[in-house]
Amino acid sequence: MTVPVTRRRLPLRRRAPDPVRPAVAPLLAAHRAAYPGADEAALLRGYEVAERLHRDQRRKSGAPYITHPLAVAMILAEMGMDTTTLVAALLHDTVEDTPYTLGEVRSDFGERVAVLVDGVTKLDGKRWGERAEAETFRKILLAAADDLRVLVIKLADRLHNLRTLGFQPPHKRARIAKASHELLVPFAERLGIHVLKREMDDLAFAAADPAAHAATERAVTLALRGAPAAFAPARRLVRASLAEHGVTGRVEIRPSHLYAVHRALDGDVTGLRPCEAARLLLVVDGAEQECYVALGAVHAAMHPIPGQVRDFIALPKYNMYRSLHTRVITPDGDPIEVIIRSRDMHPVAEYGIVAHIRSAPDEATSTVAGRRDLVWLSRLLAWQSGVPSAEFLDGLRADLAEGSVAVFTPTGEVITLPDGATALDFAYALGAATGGHCIGALVNGRLVPLSAELRSGNVVEVLTDPEGVPSEEWLSFAVTAPARVHVQRWLARRRAEEAAETGRGRLARALAGRVDLLSAEAHGDSLAVARALGYADVDQLYAAVGSGALDLADLLPRFKRS
């Protein structure tokens, strides 16, 4: 009898779980929602490299360092940024904080990722010293001229650092909050990325002034509880009026962010009302013409406050923002702000340049060249060249200062300038040559001095004279960095020329009867002396003599007797 052999079935070996996918799964899901056919392999590889390189590093909170680049990439994914940007975000600290080199980034992930990582990599503080911060910002700006995604990554990086700022010591919290309000938040505003600006504003506010932030948060929370009831009559009237005018769309209550409320009320938030903590937002379904019909409908429903209509559709802001703003009186007698925009305008109003990059994700969309809506950045890049670090940072803060006026050239071109800008600033905004030879201006047809302060809507014509030159007095009313930098450069050149002329005269007199200075210059002897002493040319040598930096007694023996 044959006994059948029973084969024992071995249990199936379970595949070891992939430790990477759970950590990066939310990022993949967010990116897939915006780009269904995205290259997930590139993101997984970027995460794996970043996690391996940062494995032994910790954040101040004690969390693994990889949580930071992963969070930065998640912020960008939620805004709908492309795969290249997300990979660069995952790797953005590797070159700065690990042995990984830029060449390795380029080899492993390609040229574009390497450009973005290099753009956001800070300069070595030990090597650059006090100049490191200024030169890092200059580097970021120059990189952003080639690819605006550098600035977008930098903003997301700062947002996450602000979210985790509580783990930093108090002095560092204050410094980061100040730098954020002075430099990073204005960049978010200039690029129109208001979803980042609002949160960065509030987080920096909380770090800079915790007591004021807490008071504002309590007041706004309380006011917003009453907002649905307070805004209900206005919403009902607006909806009815929109229907009568044949306009469809949504009408919603839009809370203001905390820092905006704090600034608008100069910190006095006692008894804050719903109309001070929120606005009405109308997003109409039709084209931009429907926005103007909606404006008429709002004014038909409630009494408009005279002089409070601002048209950012016909005249968009420098950051691509387009909407109509008006203020009206509600049936309860409260003044409220109403914002009107189309569905097409809404993504740009929230995401600014990101919306443009997202709608056309090619490299041309991410560059400054040819974008009239980013002319402010082109001007910033133009004046920064050659400016010393300290002056550059001060100029950058001034250039990015909040508030702006929009003025027109006689041909209708819009020039955006900061609040308080003068006719001189306008002249330099047209170009260094125009500014350097200006002698006055016509504002709305009336002759005004160069110190005249401009208002939005002014039509300005600059008057020039080929013989006109900058004056020391101009620095007392030049507001913009381009104007101040160009005036200072011209004055420095003039002082150098005067010093060189004085120094040459002194040297010629001291050499008289022994050496013919004109002949020495013609034969290159003067240049040889200048180079031997470390000066680039004879004018620098003469200027040193004229200013007293170089003693004639040390110089005369170097000239051979004719």
Coordinates of C-alpha atoms in Angstrom, one line a residue:
M1 CA 0.0 0.0 0.0
T2 CA 1.4 3.2 -1.0
V3 CA 1.0 6.0 1.5
P4 CA 0.4 9.3 -0.3
V5 CA 3.0 11.9 0.4
T6 CA 1.4 15.1 1.6
R7 CA 3.3 18.2 0.7
R8 CA 3.3 20.8 3.4
R9 CA 2.4 24.2 1.9
L10 CA 4.8 26.9 3.1
P11 CA 3.2 30.2 4.2
L12 CA 3.5 33.0 1.6
R13 CA 6.4 35.3 2.5
R14 CA 5.0 38.8 3.1
R15 CA 6.8 41.6 1.4
A16 CA 8.5 43.9 3.9
P17 CA 6.6 47.2 4.0
D18 CA 8.2 50.1 2.2
P19 CA 9.2 52.5 5.0
V20 CA 9.3 55.4 2.5
R21 CA 5.8 55.4 1.1
P22 CA 3.8 56.0 4.4
A23 CA 5.9 59.1 5.1
V24 CA 5.6 60.5 1.6
A25 CA 2.1 59.3 0.9
P26 CA 0.3 62.7 1.7
L27 CA 2.8 64.5 -0.6
L28 CA 2.1 62.0 -3.4
A29 CA -1.6 62.4 -2.9
A30 CA -1.5 66.2 -3.0
H31 CA 0.6 66.2 -6.1
R32 CA -1.5 63.6 -7.8
A33 CA -4.6 65.8 -7.2
A34 CA -3.0 68.7 -9.1
Y35 CA -1.1 66.6 -11.7
P36 CA -2.8 63.2 -12.2
G37 CA 0.0 61.9 -14.5
A38 CA 2.9 63.2 -12.4
D39 CA 6.2 61.4 -12.1
E40 CA 5.9 59.9 -8.6
A41 CA 9.2 58.0 -9.0
A42 CA 11.1 61.4 -9.1
L43 CA 9.4 62.5 -5.8
L44 CA 10.1 59.1 -4.1
R45 CA 13.7 59.3 -5.2
G46 CA 14.0 62.9 -4.0
Y47 CA 12.6 61.9 -0.6
E48 CA 14.8 58.9 -0.3
V49 CA 18.0 60.9 -1.0
A50 CA 17.0 63.7 1.4
E51 CA 16.0 61.3 4.2
R52 CA 19.3 59.4 3.9
L53 CA 21.4 62.6 3.9
H54 CA 19.5 64.2 6.8
R55 CA 19.1 60.9 8.8
D56 CA 21.3 61.9 11.7
Q57 CA 20.1 65.5 12.0
R58 CA 17.3 66.8 14.2
R59 CA 15.2 70.0 14.3
K60 CA 15.2 72.2 17.4
S61 CA 11.9 70.5 18.3
G62 CA 13.7 67.1 18.4
A63 CA 11.8 65.9 15.3
P64 CA 13.9 64.2 12.5
Y65 CA 15.2 66.9 10.1
I66 CA 13.5 65.3 7.1
T67 CA 10.2 66.6 8.5
H68 CA 11.1 70.1 7.4
P69 CA 11.9 69.6 3.7
L70 CA 8.9 67.2 3.5
A71 CA 6.6 69.9 5.0
V72 CA 8.0 72.6 2.6
A73 CA 7.3 70.3 -0.3
M74 CA 3.8 69.7 1.1
I75 CA 3.1 73.4 1.2
L76 CA 4.1 73.7 -2.4
A77 CA 2.1 70.6 -3.4
E78 CA -1.0 72.1 -1.9
M79 CA -0.5 75.2 -4.0
G80 CA -0.3 73.0 -7.1
M81 CA 3.4 73.4 -7.9
D82 CA 5.1 71.1 -10.4
T83 CA 7.2 68.0 -9.8
T84 CA 10.5 69.7 -10.4
T85 CA 9.7 72.3 -7.7
L86 CA 8.7 69.6 -5.2
V87 CA 11.9 67.6 -5.8
A88 CA 14.0 70.7 -5.3
A89 CA 12.0 71.5 -2.1
L90 CA 12.8 68.0 -0.7
L91 CA 16.5 68.6 -1.5
H92 CA 16.7 72.3 -0.7
D93 CA 18.9 71.9 2.5
T94 CA 21.1 69.1 1.4
V95 CA 23.8 71.1 -0.3
E96 CA 23.9 73.5 2.7
D97 CA 23.7 71.0 5.5
T98 CA 25.1 67.7 4.2
P99 CA 28.1 66.5 2.2
Y100 CA 25.9 66.3 -0.9
T101 CA 27.2 68.6 -3.7
L102 CA 25.5 70.7 -6.3
G103 CA 27.2 68.5 -9.0
E104 CA 25.6 65.4 -7.4
V105 CA 22.2 67.1 -7.5
R106 CA 22.7 67.9 -11.1
S107 CA 23.8 64.4 -11.9
D108 CA 21.0 62.7 -9.9
F109 CA 18.1 65.0 -10.7
G110 CA 18.9 67.2 -13.6
E111 CA 19.9 70.8 -14.3
R112 CA 16.6 72.5 -13.4
V113 CA 16.4 70.9 -9.9
A114 CA 20.1 71.9 -9.4
V115 CA 19.3 75.5 -10.4
L116 CA 16.5 75.7 -7.9
V117 CA 18.4 74.0 -5.0
D118 CA 21.4 76.3 -5.7
G119 CA 19.1 79.4 -5.7
V120 CA 17.8 78.8 -2.2
T121 CA 21.1 77.6 -0.7
K122 CA 22.4 80.1 1.9
L123 CA 25.9 81.4 1.7
D124 CA 28.4 80.2 4.3
G125 CA 28.2 82.5 7.3
K126 CA 31.8 81.7 8.3
R127 CA 33.1 82.8 4.9
W128 CA 30.9 85.8 4.3
G129 CA 30.5 87.1 7.9
E130 CA 28.1 90.0 8.4
R131 CA 27.6 90.1 4.6
A132 CA 26.1 86.6 4.5
E133 CA 22.4 87.6 4.9
A134 CA 22.5 90.4 2.3
E135 CA 24.5 88.4 -0.2
T136 CA 22.2 85.4 0.2
F137 CA 19.2 87.6 -0.6
R138 CA 21.1 89.0 -3.6
K139 CA 21.8 85.5 -4.7
I140 CA 18.2 84.5 -4.4
L141 CA 17.1 87.5 -6.4
L142 CA 19.5 86.8 -9.2
A143 CA 18.4 83.1 -9.3
A144 CA 14.8 84.2 -9.3
A145 CA 15.4 86.3 -12.4
D146 CA 16.1 83.0 -14.1
D147 CA 13.4 81.0 -12.3
L148 CA 10.8 82.5 -10.1
R149 CA 10.2 79.1 -8.4
V150 CA 13.4 79.9 -6.4
L151 CA 11.5 82.6 -4.5
V152 CA 8.4 80.4 -4.2
I153 CA 10.4 77.6 -2.5
K154 CA 12.1 80.2 -0.2
L155 CA 8.7 81.5 0.9
A156 CA 7.4 78.0 1.6
D157 CA 10.7 77.3 3.5
R158 CA 10.2 80.4 5.7
L159 CA 6.5 79.6 6.3
H160 CA 7.3 76.3 7.8
N161 CA 10.1 77.8 9.9
L162 CA 7.6 80.3 11.2
R163 CA 5.2 77.5 12.0
T164 CA 7.9 75.9 14.2
L165 CA 9.4 79.1 15.5
G166 CA 8.2 78.3 19.1
F167 CA 11.2 75.9 19.5
Q168 CA 13.7 78.7 18.9
P169 CA 15.1 80.9 21.7
P170 CA 13.3 84.3 22.2
H171 CA 16.1 86.4 20.6
K172 CA 16.1 84.3 17.5
R173 CA 12.3 84.3 17.3
A174 CA 12.3 88.1 17.3
R175 CA 15.0 88.3 14.6
I176 CA 13.3 85.9 12.3
A177 CA 9.9 87.6 12.8
K178 CA 11.5 91.0 12.0
A179 CA 13.2 89.7 8.9
S180 CA 10.1 88.0 7.7
H181 CA 8.0 91.1 8.0
E182 CA 10.7 93.3 6.3
L183 CA 11.7 91.0 3.5
L184 CA 9.9 87.7 3.0
V185 CA 6.3 88.8 3.6
P186 CA 6.8 91.7 1.1
F187 CA 8.1 89.2 -1.5
A188 CA 5.0 87.1 -1.0
E189 CA 2.9 90.3 -1.5
R190 CA 4.9 91.3 -4.6
L191 CA 4.4 87.9 -6.2
G192 CA 0.7 88.0 -5.3
I193 CA 0.9 84.8 -3.2
H194 CA -1.6 85.9 -0.6
V195 CA -2.3 82.5 0.8
L196 CA 1.3 82.5 2.0
K197 CA 1.4 86.2 2.9
R198 CA -1.5 86.0 5.3
E199 CA -0.2 83.1 7.3
M200 CA 3.4 84.4 7.4
D201 CA 2.1 87.8 8.5
D202 CA 0.2 86.3 11.4
L203 CA 2.9 83.9 12.5
A204 CA 5.6 86.6 12.5
F205 CA 3.1 88.9 14.4
A206 CA 2.7 86.2 17.0
A207 CA 6.5 85.9 17.4
A208 CA 7.2 89.6 17.4
D209 CA 4.4 90.7 19.8
P210 CA 2.7 87.7 21.5
A211 CA 0.5 89.9 23.8
A212 CA -0.9 92.0 20.9
H213 CA -1.4 88.9 18.8
A214 CA -3.3 87.1 21.5
A215 CA -5.5 90.2 22.1
T216 CA -6.2 90.5 18.4
E217 CA -7.0 86.8 18.1
R218 CA -9.5 86.9 21.0
A219 CA -11.2 90.0 19.5
V220 CA -11.4 88.7 16.0
T221 CA -12.7 85.3 17.2
L222 CA -15.4 87.0 19.2
A223 CA -16.3 89.4 16.3
L224 CA -16.5 86.5 13.7
R225 CA -19.0 84.7 15.9
G226 CA -21.4 87.5 15.2
A227 CA -20.4 87.9 11.5
P228 CA -23.1 85.5 10.0
A229 CA -25.9 87.5 11.7
A230 CA -24.3 90.9 11.2
F231 CA -23.7 90.3 7.4
A232 CA -27.0 88.4 6.8
P233 CA -29.1 91.5 5.8
A234 CA -26.3 92.7 3.4
R235 CA -25.9 89.3 1.8
R236 CA -29.6 89.0 1.3
L237 CA -29.8 92.4 -0.4
V238 CA -26.8 91.7 -2.5
R239 CA -28.1 88.3 -3.7
A240 CA -31.4 89.8 -4.6
S241 CA -29.9 92.7 -6.5
L242 CA -27.5 90.4 -8.3
A243 CA -30.4 88.3 -9.5
E244 CA -32.3 91.5 -10.7
H245 CA -29.2 92.4 -12.7
G246 CA -28.8 88.9 -14.2
V247 CA -25.5 88.2 -12.4
T248 CA -24.7 84.8 -10.9
G249 CA -22.0 83.9 -8.5
R250 CA -21.2 83.2 -4.8
V251 CA -21.4 85.8 -2.0
E252 CA -19.3 84.8 1.1
I253 CA -18.0 86.3 4.3
R254 CA -14.2 86.7 4.1
P255 CA -12.4 87.1 7.4
S256 CA -9.4 89.4 7.5
H257 CA -6.2 88.0 8.9
L258 CA -5.0 89.0 12.3
Y259 CA -2.1 91.2 11.4
A260 CA -4.2 93.2 8.9
V261 CA -6.8 93.9 11.6
H262 CA -4.1 94.9 14.1
R263 CA -2.5 97.3 11.7
A264 CA -5.8 98.8 10.4
L265 CA -6.9 99.7 13.9
D266 CA -3.4 100.6 15.2
G267 CA -3.6 97.8 17.8
D268 CA -6.8 99.0 19.4
V269 CA -9.1 96.0 19.0
T270 CA -11.4 96.8 22.0
G271 CA -15.0 96.2 21.0
L272 CA -14.1 94.9 17.5
R273 CA -17.2 94.7 15.3
P274 CA -17.8 92.0 12.7
C275 CA -17.6 94.7 9.9
E276 CA -14.0 95.4 11.1
A277 CA -13.0 91.7 11.1
A278 CA -14.4 90.6 7.8
R279 CA -15.5 91.6 4.3
L280 CA -18.0 90.4 1.7
L281 CA -16.4 88.6 -1.3
L282 CA -18.4 88.3 -4.6
V283 CA -17.0 85.8 -7.1
V284 CA -19.1 86.2 -10.3
D285 CA -19.5 83.5 -12.9
G286 CA -19.1 85.6 -16.0
A287 CA -16.4 87.6 -17.7
E288 CA -14.8 90.8 -16.2
Q289 CA -17.6 92.9 -17.6
E290 CA -19.9 91.1 -15.2
C291 CA -17.8 92.4 -12.3
Y292 CA -18.8 96.0 -13.2
V293 CA -22.5 94.9 -13.4
A294 CA -22.1 93.3 -10.0
L295 CA -20.6 96.6 -8.6
G296 CA -23.7 98.5 -9.8
A297 CA -25.9 95.8 -8.2
V298 CA -24.1 96.2 -4.9
H299 CA -24.5 100.0 -5.0
A300 CA -28.1 99.6 -5.9
A301 CA -28.7 97.4 -2.9
M302 CA -26.8 99.5 -0.3
H303 CA -25.6 103.1 -0.1
P304 CA -22.0 103.4 -1.4
I305 CA -19.5 105.5 0.5
P306 CA -18.2 108.3 -1.9
G307 CA -14.6 108.0 -3.1
Q308 CA -14.2 104.4 -1.8
V309 CA -14.3 102.5 -5.1
R310 CA -10.9 101.1 -6.2
D311 CA -10.7 99.5 -9.6
F312 CA -7.9 96.9 -9.7
I313 CA -9.4 95.3 -12.9
A314 CA -8.8 98.2 -15.2
L315 CA -5.6 99.0 -13.3
P316 CA -4.2 95.8 -11.8
K317 CA -1.8 96.0 -8.9
Y318 CA 1.9 95.3 -9.4
N319 CA 1.4 91.8 -8.2
M320 CA -1.2 90.8 -10.8
Y321 CA -4.1 91.3 -8.4
R322 CA -7.4 92.1 -10.1
S323 CA -10.6 92.9 -8.3
L324 CA -13.1 95.7 -7.6
H325 CA -13.2 97.1 -4.1
T326 CA -16.0 99.3 -2.7
R327 CA -17.3 100.3 0.7
V328 CA -21.1 100.5 1.5
I329 CA -23.3 101.1 4.4
T330 CA -25.3 98.1 5.6
P331 CA -29.0 98.4 6.7
D332 CA -27.7 98.4 10.3
G333 CA -25.5 101.4 9.5
D334 CA -22.2 99.6 9.5
P335 CA -19.6 100.3 6.8
I336 CA -18.4 97.1 5.1
E337 CA -15.9 96.4 2.4
V338 CA -17.1 94.5 -0.6
I339 CA -14.6 92.8 -3.0
I340 CA -15.8 91.7 -6.5
R341 CA -13.9 89.5 -8.9
S342 CA -14.5 86.8 -11.6
R343 CA -13.9 83.1 -11.2
D344 CA -10.9 83.5 -13.5
M345 CA -9.4 86.3 -11.4
H346 CA -9.9 84.4 -8.1
P347 CA -6.9 81.9 -8.4
V348 CA -4.5 84.8 -9.3
A349 CA -5.9 86.9 -6.4
E350 CA -5.0 84.0 -4.0
Y351 CA -1.9 82.5 -5.6
G352 CA -0.5 85.2 -7.8
I353 CA 2.5 84.0 -9.8
V354 CA 1.9 80.4 -8.7
A355 CA -1.4 80.5 -10.6
H356 CA 0.4 81.5 -13.7
I357 CA 3.1 78.9 -13.3
R358 CA 0.4 76.3 -12.6
S359 CA -1.7 77.1 -15.6
A360 CA 1.3 77.0 -18.0
P361 CA 4.0 74.8 -16.3
D362 CA 6.9 75.5 -18.7
E363 CA 10.1 77.2 -17.9
A364 CA 9.3 80.4 -19.8
T365 CA 6.4 81.1 -17.4
S366 CA 8.8 81.0 -14.5
T367 CA 11.2 83.7 -15.8
V368 CA 11.1 87.4 -15.2
A369 CA 11.9 88.3 -18.8
G370 CA 9.0 89.5 -20.7
R371 CA 6.6 89.7 -17.7
R372 CA 5.2 93.2 -17.5
D373 CA 3.4 92.2 -14.3
L374 CA 6.8 91.7 -12.6
V375 CA 8.5 94.9 -13.8
W376 CA 9.2 95.8 -10.1
L377 CA 11.6 92.8 -9.9
S378 CA 13.3 93.8 -13.2
R379 CA 13.9 97.3 -11.6
L380 CA 15.2 95.7 -8.4
L381 CA 17.6 93.6 -10.3
A382 CA 18.8 96.6 -12.3
W383 CA 19.7 98.8 -9.3
Q384 CA 21.2 96.1 -7.0
S385 CA 24.3 95.5 -9.1
G386 CA 27.5 96.7 -7.4
V387 CA 25.7 98.0 -4.3
P388 CA 27.6 97.1 -1.1
S389 CA 25.9 94.5 1.1
A390 CA 24.6 96.8 3.9
E391 CA 23.3 99.4 1.4
F392 CA 21.7 96.6 -0.6
L393 CA 19.8 95.2 2.3
D394 CA 18.6 98.7 3.4
G395 CA 17.6 99.5 -0.2
L396 CA 15.8 96.1 -0.5
R397 CA 13.8 96.9 2.6
A398 CA 12.8 100.3 1.3
D399 CA 12.0 98.9 -2.1
L400 CA 9.7 96.3 -0.7
A401 CA 8.0 98.6 1.8
E402 CA 4.3 98.1 2.0
G403 CA 1.9 100.5 0.3
S404 CA 2.1 101.8 -3.3
V405 CA 0.9 104.5 -5.6
A406 CA 0.1 104.0 -9.3
V407 CA 1.0 106.9 -11.5
F408 CA 0.9 107.3 -15.3
T409 CA 3.3 108.5 -18.0
P410 CA 1.8 110.9 -20.6
T411 CA 1.5 107.8 -22.9
G412 CA -0.6 105.9 -20.4
E413 CA 2.1 103.5 -19.0
V414 CA 1.5 102.7 -15.3
I415 CA 4.5 103.2 -12.9
T416 CA 4.1 101.7 -9.4
L417 CA 6.0 103.4 -6.7
P418 CA 6.0 103.1 -2.9
D419 CA 3.9 105.5 -0.7
G420 CA 5.7 108.8 -0.3
A421 CA 7.5 108.6 -3.6
T422 CA 8.4 111.9 -5.3
A423 CA 8.7 113.1 -8.9
L424 CA 12.4 112.4 -8.6
D425 CA 11.6 108.7 -7.8
F426 CA 9.3 108.6 -10.9
A427 CA 12.1 110.0 -13.1
Y428 CA 14.5 107.3 -12.0
A429 CA 11.8 104.7 -12.5
L430 CA 11.9 105.7 -16.1
G431 CA 15.6 105.1 -16.3
A432 CA 19.0 106.3 -14.9
A433 CA 19.5 108.7 -17.8
T434 CA 16.1 110.4 -17.3
G435 CA 16.6 110.6 -13.6
G436 CA 20.2 111.9 -13.9
H437 CA 19.2 114.8 -16.2
C438 CA 15.8 115.7 -14.7
I439 CA 15.1 119.3 -13.6
G440 CA 11.4 119.2 -12.7
A441 CA 8.1 117.6 -13.6
L442 CA 4.6 118.3 -14.7
V443 CA 1.9 116.6 -12.6
N444 CA -1.5 116.7 -14.2
G445 CA -0.2 119.5 -16.4
R446 CA 1.1 121.7 -13.5
L447 CA 4.8 122.4 -12.9
V448 CA 6.1 120.9 -9.6
P449 CA 9.5 120.5 -8.1
L450 CA 11.3 117.2 -8.0
S451 CA 10.5 116.9 -4.3
A452 CA 6.7 116.9 -5.0
E453 CA 5.0 113.8 -3.5
L454 CA 2.9 111.8 -6.0
R455 CA -0.6 110.4 -5.6
S456 CA -2.3 107.5 -7.3
G457 CA -3.8 108.5 -10.6
N458 CA -1.3 111.4 -11.2
V459 CA -0.2 111.8 -14.8
V460 CA 3.5 112.8 -14.6
E461 CA 5.8 114.2 -17.3
V462 CA 9.5 114.5 -16.5
L463 CA 11.4 117.6 -17.6
T464 CA 15.0 117.1 -18.5
D465 CA 18.1 119.1 -19.5
P466 CA 21.2 117.5 -21.1
E467 CA 23.3 119.7 -18.8
G468 CA 21.3 118.7 -15.7
V469 CA 23.1 116.7 -13.0
P470 CA 22.2 115.2 -9.6
S471 CA 22.4 117.2 -6.5
E472 CA 23.4 116.3 -2.9
E473 CA 20.0 117.8 -1.9
W474 CA 18.2 115.0 -3.9
L475 CA 19.1 112.5 -1.2
S476 CA 16.8 114.3 1.2
F477 CA 13.7 113.4 -0.8
A478 CA 14.6 110.4 -2.8
V479 CA 12.5 107.5 -1.5
T480 CA 13.1 104.6 -3.8
A481 CA 16.3 102.5 -3.8
P482 CA 16.9 103.1 -7.6
A483 CA 16.9 106.8 -7.1
R484 CA 19.1 106.8 -4.0
V485 CA 21.6 104.3 -5.5
H486 CA 22.0 106.2 -8.7
V487 CA 22.3 109.6 -7.0
Q488 CA 24.9 108.3 -4.6
R489 CA 26.9 106.7 -7.4
W490 CA 26.9 109.9 -9.4
L491 CA 28.0 111.9 -6.4
A492 CA 30.7 109.4 -5.5
R493 CA 32.0 109.6 -9.1
R494 CA 32.0 113.4 -9.0
R495 CA 33.9 113.4 -5.7
A496 CA 36.4 110.9 -7.1
E497 CA 36.9 113.0 -10.3
E498 CA 37.4 116.2 -8.2
A499 CA 39.8 114.4 -5.9
A500 CA 41.7 113.0 -9.0
E501 CA 41.9 116.5 -10.5
T502 CA 43.2 117.9 -7.2
G503 CA 45.7 115.1 -6.7
R504 CA 47.0 115.3 -10.3
G505 CA 47.6 119.0 -9.8
R506 CA 49.5 118.5 -6.6
L507 CA 51.6 115.8 -8.1
A508 CA 52.4 117.9 -11.2
R509 CA 53.5 120.8 -9.1
A510 CA 55.7 118.6 -6.9
L511 CA 57.3 117.0 -9.9
A512 CA 57.8 120.3 -11.7
G513 CA 61.3 120.8 -13.1
R514 CA 62.2 117.2 -12.4
V515 CA 59.6 115.0 -14.2
D516 CA 57.1 116.0 -16.9
L517 CA 53.9 114.3 -15.7
L518 CA 52.2 114.5 -19.1
S519 CA 55.1 112.6 -20.7
A520 CA 55.1 110.1 -17.8
E521 CA 51.4 109.4 -18.5
A522 CA 52.0 109.1 -22.2
H523 CA 54.8 106.5 -21.8
G524 CA 52.8 104.5 -19.2
D525 CA 55.1 105.4 -16.3
S526 CA 52.2 106.8 -14.2
L527 CA 50.1 103.7 -14.8
A528 CA 53.1 101.5 -13.8
V529 CA 53.4 103.4 -10.5
A530 CA 49.7 103.2 -9.9
R531 CA 49.6 99.4 -10.4
A532 CA 52.7 99.0 -8.3
L533 CA 50.9 100.7 -5.4
G534 CA 47.7 98.6 -5.9
Y535 CA 45.6 101.1 -7.9
A536 CA 43.6 100.0 -11.0
D537 CA 44.4 103.2 -12.9
V538 CA 46.1 106.6 -12.7
D539 CA 42.8 108.3 -11.7
Q540 CA 42.6 106.2 -8.6
L541 CA 46.2 107.1 -7.8
Y542 CA 45.5 110.8 -8.3
A543 CA 42.3 110.6 -6.2
A544 CA 44.2 109.0 -3.4
V545 CA 46.7 111.9 -3.5
G546 CA 43.8 114.4 -3.7
S547 CA 42.0 112.9 -0.7
G548 CA 45.2 112.6 1.4
A549 CA 45.1 108.8 1.4
L550 CA 48.5 108.7 -0.3
D551 CA 51.4 110.9 0.9
L552 CA 53.3 112.7 -1.9
A553 CA 56.6 112.0 -0.1
D554 CA 56.0 108.3 -0.6
L555 CA 55.0 108.8 -4.2
L556 CA 57.7 111.1 -5.6
P557 CA 60.7 108.7 -5.5
R558 CA 58.8 106.3 -7.8
F559 CA 58.9 108.8 -10.7
K560 CA 62.2 108.7 -12.6
R561 CA 63.7 112.1 -13.5
S562 CA 63.1 113.0 -17.2

